Amino acid sequence: MKTLFSNWPNRLTVLWLLLLIITAVAVGQAWWSKTLHIQTNIFALLPSQQQDPVLDRARAHVNQALNQKVFVVLDAKDPEKLQQATALLRQRMQQHQELWHPLKPQADLNQLGKVYFEHRAGLINAEDIASIQQQDIDALIERSLLQVLSPGMPITGQLLQQDPLLLFPRYMMGLQQQHAAQAIDMQDGFATLEDQQGLSRLLILDLAQSPYNVRYQGQSSAWIAETRQQLQQLGVNSAWTGTLIFSTAGTNSAKDEISTIGLGSSLGVLLLVWFGFRSIRPMLTEFIAVSTGSLLAFAVTHYIFGEIHIMTLVFGASLIGVCVDFSFYFMALQSQQPKRTGFAVLKPILPSLFIGLMTTLVAYVFLSFTPFPGFKQIAVFSMMGLAAAWVSSILLLPRLPALNAAPAIRRLAWIGQARLWMQRQHTVRYGMIVVILITTASSLWWLKSNDDVHNLQTMDPTLQQQDQYIRQRFAQQQGQEYLLLRADSAEQLQQLEQTLLQKLQQLQQDGALQSFQAIAQVIPSVAQQQANIKALQALPDATLMTYADALQLDVATLRQWQQQLSQQRPLSLADFSQHPLAFLQVSPTERLILLQGIHLLPALEQLQSEQVSLIRPVAELSELFYEHRIQAQYLLGYALLALGLALSLIYGIRAIVSLMLPVCMALLSTFAIQAWMGVEINLFSIMAAFLIMGLGVDYAIFYRHGHDHPQVVGMALFLCMMSTLFGFGLLSLSHTYAIHCFGLTVLLGVIFSFVYATLLTKADPRYTALTADSNQINPDE
């Protein structure tokens, strides 16, 4: 026991192990009690728009309504095949209720017709109500006679008793004409279209679970693949789209990329470690360090945020891997002093290792200021994980025997030689600095940005084609652009919607808008219905007699009909809870109007007021990406200033240029190269710049402290750079544009940071790490 606590390394090791054990037990208990929450929704990484709680509620309402659905279009050669395909889908959904809710018709026409008829008194089209208000009985007589004589609409005696002016049939005909442009027919409650392209039917499937549940994605994907195959055997083609489809494709793409890139990264690092130390032991020690760091980071991050995102685990665990810089540097230095104890080798370089850790943490501290929840999580996870991995490394590595790094140091001695040569060539060094600064800074004028939120997902061309086909065929409301109407009462809300409909119809005629969908198109306001009923009640007896004579009706029937009008209740949305457009009612005082095909945005923006808001979620999120990218750029500048100030307090003001110039030049060169390549930067590019800043300053600090062993530092930092390239640079091969930009920025930034730190950082002779009798490698041997 005395030996266990005999010195500070042993005491710290025991305390560290106790902390790790307690943390592991706590995480294990939380996992066993199922209180751990792993978030998989990619959009949970994004900040919530909290300018207006009403707008937030409306966005959440629409997202819930559309994200929980899959839209399917069946294309068949004849109605019989279409019926068979519909029955097949219905049967398969019934058999897998853990995946889907039972298939429901979009509209039960018989039921809808009954509801309309029960509240027919106030349902009058615009042409008829104008004639009634003007008491133009001749126009009413003419339209009714045309209906009676029309073979396409049989008029029964019972209908003439219940609706002698035949107002209801004409109103229903007006509703049907809304779909006449596309010849959409409701067959068996499903939207069915038959034209020159063929026979198509739209089915809307309701999900039984979240579309972002990874396990559910796999199960539903297998079900969809099997269903498509069975439909194909029937001779029916199908197109599928929806949030589930795209999120599943994104998850599968990420898994494939992680497998491919992860395998390449692991093999690359394995070969790199073998090249550097003739052993694979560093892989094991790094695994221990990263694992302990990830454990503590997971526990702290989950405690702070109440959940942890899957992307935080992926990115965070990778970022913790930068602790390999510290271990490579130590093991290379230890290989030159095999006779000394590990802690004796560690003691003189511990300050530089600690300062390197602090400079890296500074970058993540500033990254945590971003309002993006995902970046906050990654920053917290990385800070805790990196610090914990660093502690594990300095407590573990000195206890192990030295490895043989001499062959690698000899082969990479040219790095140290190039550094020493450049340090003597003052004119060449200063000239290179000036040329690089002028060239890269001027190139930033051509740097472009792309803040489109779609960069977060891999857009499969086949899925895009199917999505576009469904939109074109049935004009589905998946664009998620809409107007939010709000008022103090339900009556005012209905009046507001009626006023907006007139303006939208005019915009549609002017070509500013393709189409729109609103509740008022199918359900007039209660006030309008009541006004229509009063207009009917106000018809004089003489007018009724004239109408009765023209259609050969008993005038008593008309009088009885007129007296019963007050007994009929106006139609309300409560009567249409199963209507396809019922979800447009957010609350009694909030309602939506879906917009499709906005061709002239300013015309729609002019409709906005205190009661009307135009919501374009995708455009707004892209705008949010733009705003926070700009903010992140300022944070990057502030982080560089703060880092320079901290280094000046440690090393003095004269050391700032030597330590900060390489990383600043590396950032300028990185973005200049991307400008030349035509790469458009985004928020993830700036996020990568924070990583470059931390690593680049570490390289400079190690070179500053390594005047007595430049070949060792050069070899160690070369291995560090290559391991970072294998860990992050391969992300540049990703098909997801945001991840590609992140990987490419790290790839270029780390290379430039290493090159500039090697050639430009001045060494300080006051720092020594090797003893006079150390067995140093002669590069000329």
PDB file of C-alpha atoms in Angstrom, residues 603-706:
ATOM      1  CA  ALA A 603     -45.285  39.291 -53.946  1.00  0.00           C
ATOM      2  CA  LEU A 604     -45.832  36.714 -51.192  1.00  0.00           C
ATOM      3  CA  GLU A 605     -43.757  38.680 -48.692  1.00  0.00           C
ATOM      4  CA  GLN A 606     -46.048  41.688 -49.181  1.00  0.00           C
ATOM      5  CA  LEU A 607     -48.890  39.641 -47.681  1.00  0.00           C
ATOM      6  CA  GLN A 608     -47.136  39.532 -44.309  1.00  0.00           C
ATOM      7  CA  SER A 609     -48.456  41.495 -41.367  1.00  0.00           C
ATOM      8  CA  GLU A 610     -48.855  41.106 -37.625  1.00  0.00           C
ATOM      9  CA  GLN A 611     -51.447  38.412 -38.324  1.00  0.00           C
ATOM     10  CA  VAL A 612     -49.862  36.769 -41.379  1.00  0.00           C
ATOM     11  CA  SER A 613     -46.373  35.233 -41.486  1.00  0.00           C
ATOM     12  CA  LEU A 614     -44.665  33.626 -44.467  1.00  0.00           C
ATOM     13  CA  ILE A 615     -42.726  30.562 -43.292  1.00  0.00           C
ATOM     14  CA  ARG A 616     -40.138  28.905 -45.519  1.00  0.00           C
ATOM     15  CA  PRO A 617     -38.346  26.404 -43.229  1.00  0.00           C
ATOM     16  CA  VAL A 618     -35.651  25.283 -45.660  1.00  0.00           C
ATOM     17  CA  ALA A 619     -34.785  28.837 -46.725  1.00  0.00           C
ATOM     18  CA  GLU A 620     -34.877  30.000 -43.102  1.00  0.00           C
ATOM     19  CA  LEU A 621     -32.535  27.227 -41.970  1.00  0.00           C
ATOM     20  CA  SER A 622     -30.166  28.073 -44.814  1.00  0.00           C
ATOM     21  CA  GLU A 623     -30.291  31.700 -43.731  1.00  0.00           C
ATOM     22  CA  LEU A 624     -29.595  30.531 -40.188  1.00  0.00           C
ATOM     23  CA  PHE A 625     -26.571  28.599 -41.447  1.00  0.00           C
ATOM     24  CA  TYR A 626     -25.346  31.763 -43.137  1.00  0.00           C
ATOM     25  CA  GLU A 627     -25.772  33.896 -40.014  1.00  0.00           C
ATOM     26  CA  HIS A 628     -24.016  31.404 -37.760  1.00  0.00           C
ATOM     27  CA  ARG A 629     -21.221  30.822 -40.267  1.00  0.00           C
ATOM     28  CA  ILE A 630     -20.521  34.554 -40.130  1.00  0.00           C
ATOM     29  CA  GLN A 631     -20.700  34.412 -36.344  1.00  0.00           C
ATOM     30  CA  ALA A 632     -18.351  31.412 -36.300  1.00  0.00           C
ATOM     31  CA  GLN A 633     -15.881  33.331 -38.476  1.00  0.00           C
ATOM     32  CA  TYR A 634     -15.832  36.125 -35.899  1.00  0.00           C
ATOM     33  CA  LEU A 635     -15.436  33.565 -33.124  1.00  0.00           C
ATOM     34  CA  LEU A 636     -12.463  32.104 -34.984  1.00  0.00           C
ATOM     35  CA  GLY A 637     -10.879  35.536 -35.109  1.00  0.00           C
ATOM     36  CA  TYR A 638     -11.546  36.108 -31.414  1.00  0.00           C
ATOM     37  CA  ALA A 639     -10.108  32.672 -30.617  1.00  0.00           C
ATOM     38  CA  LEU A 640      -6.906  33.521 -32.500  1.00  0.00           C
ATOM     39  CA  LEU A 641      -6.620  36.795 -30.597  1.00  0.00           C
ATOM     40  CA  ALA A 642      -7.256  35.090 -27.251  1.00  0.00           C
ATOM     41  CA  LEU A 643      -4.718  32.399 -28.096  1.00  0.00           C
ATOM     42  CA  GLY A 644      -2.137  34.993 -29.055  1.00  0.00           C
ATOM     43  CA  LEU A 645      -2.742  36.857 -25.789  1.00  0.00           C
ATOM     44  CA  ALA A 646      -2.383  33.670 -23.736  1.00  0.00           C
ATOM     45  CA  LEU A 647       0.862  32.723 -25.506  1.00  0.00           C
ATOM     46  CA  SER A 648       2.243  36.223 -24.986  1.00  0.00           C
ATOM     47  CA  LEU A 649       1.662  35.883 -21.228  1.00  0.00           C
ATOM     48  CA  ILE A 650       3.519  32.559 -21.218  1.00  0.00           C
ATOM     49  CA  TYR A 651       6.350  33.170 -23.693  1.00  0.00           C
ATOM     50  CA  GLY A 652       6.442  36.933 -24.035  1.00  0.00           C
ATOM     51  CA  ILE A 653       5.235  39.308 -26.718  1.00  0.00           C
ATOM     52  CA  ARG A 654       8.149  38.559 -29.061  1.00  0.00           C
ATOM     53  CA  ALA A 655       7.130  34.906 -29.271  1.00  0.00           C
ATOM     54  CA  ILE A 656       3.624  35.636 -30.595  1.00  0.00           C
ATOM     55  CA  VAL A 657       4.658  36.023 -34.239  1.00  0.00           C
ATOM     56  CA  SER A 658       6.767  32.870 -34.199  1.00  0.00           C
ATOM     57  CA  LEU A 659       3.978  30.774 -32.631  1.00  0.00           C
ATOM     58  CA  MET A 660       0.907  32.287 -34.299  1.00  0.00           C
ATOM     59  CA  LEU A 661       2.215  33.050 -37.795  1.00  0.00           C
ATOM     60  CA  PRO A 662       2.375  29.390 -38.978  1.00  0.00           C
ATOM     61  CA  VAL A 663      -1.228  28.599 -38.047  1.00  0.00           C
ATOM     62  CA  CYS A 664      -2.523  31.900 -39.454  1.00  0.00           C
ATOM     63  CA  MET A 665      -0.690  31.254 -42.724  1.00  0.00           C
ATOM     64  CA  ALA A 666      -2.036  27.694 -42.732  1.00  0.00           C
ATOM     65  CA  LEU A 667      -5.633  28.938 -42.434  1.00  0.00           C
ATOM     66  CA  LEU A 668      -5.124  31.510 -45.195  1.00  0.00           C
ATOM     67  CA  SER A 669      -3.503  28.917 -47.472  1.00  0.00           C
ATOM     68  CA  THR A 670      -6.253  26.379 -46.787  1.00  0.00           C
ATOM     69  CA  PHE A 671      -9.066  28.709 -47.802  1.00  0.00           C
ATOM     70  CA  ALA A 672      -7.048  30.129 -50.709  1.00  0.00           C
ATOM     71  CA  ILE A 673      -6.618  26.629 -52.150  1.00  0.00           C
ATOM     72  CA  GLN A 674     -10.348  26.001 -51.784  1.00  0.00           C
ATOM     73  CA  ALA A 675     -11.028  29.276 -53.579  1.00  0.00           C
ATOM     74  CA  TRP A 676      -8.799  28.177 -56.450  1.00  0.00           C
ATOM     75  CA  MET A 677     -10.524  24.766 -56.530  1.00  0.00           C
ATOM     76  CA  GLY A 678     -13.983  26.361 -56.563  1.00  0.00           C
ATOM     77  CA  VAL A 679     -14.936  24.691 -53.267  1.00  0.00           C
ATOM     78  CA  GLU A 680     -17.741  26.523 -51.473  1.00  0.00           C
ATOM     79  CA  ILE A 681     -17.180  26.775 -47.735  1.00  0.00           C
ATOM     80  CA  ASN A 682     -19.863  26.400 -45.080  1.00  0.00           C
ATOM     81  CA  LEU A 683     -20.217  26.256 -41.326  1.00  0.00           C
ATOM     82  CA  PHE A 684     -18.439  22.901 -41.197  1.00  0.00           C
ATOM     83  CA  SER A 685     -15.413  24.427 -42.918  1.00  0.00           C
ATOM     84  CA  ILE A 686     -15.162  26.991 -40.120  1.00  0.00           C
ATOM     85  CA  MET A 687     -15.613  24.230 -37.554  1.00  0.00           C
ATOM     86  CA  ALA A 688     -12.625  22.454 -39.087  1.00  0.00           C
ATOM     87  CA  ALA A 689     -10.634  25.693 -38.850  1.00  0.00           C
ATOM     88  CA  PHE A 690     -10.962  25.555 -35.039  1.00  0.00           C
ATOM     89  CA  LEU A 691      -9.363  22.093 -35.103  1.00  0.00           C
ATOM     90  CA  ILE A 692      -6.565  23.370 -37.348  1.00  0.00           C
ATOM     91  CA  MET A 693      -5.928  26.268 -34.997  1.00  0.00           C
ATOM     92  CA  GLY A 694      -5.400  23.976 -32.002  1.00  0.00           C
ATOM     93  CA  LEU A 695      -3.179  21.520 -33.855  1.00  0.00           C
ATOM     94  CA  GLY A 696      -1.151  24.186 -35.646  1.00  0.00           C
ATOM     95  CA  VAL A 697      -0.217  25.978 -32.429  1.00  0.00           C
ATOM     96  CA  ASP A 698       0.730  22.624 -30.865  1.00  0.00           C
ATOM     97  CA  TYR A 699       3.180  21.989 -33.698  1.00  0.00           C
ATOM     98  CA  ALA A 700       4.742  25.413 -33.200  1.00  0.00           C
ATOM     99  CA  ILE A 701       5.059  24.936 -29.437  1.00  0.00           C
ATOM    100  CA  PHE A 702       6.776  21.547 -29.832  1.00  0.00           C
ATOM    101  CA  TYR A 703       9.263  23.008 -32.290  1.00  0.00           C
ATOM    102  CA  ARG A 704       9.938  25.957 -29.972  1.00  0.00           C
ATOM    103  CA  HIS A 705      10.787  23.566 -27.140  1.00  0.00           C
ATOM    104  CA  GLY A 706      12.809  21.202 -29.350  1.00  0.00           C
TER     105      GLY A 706
END
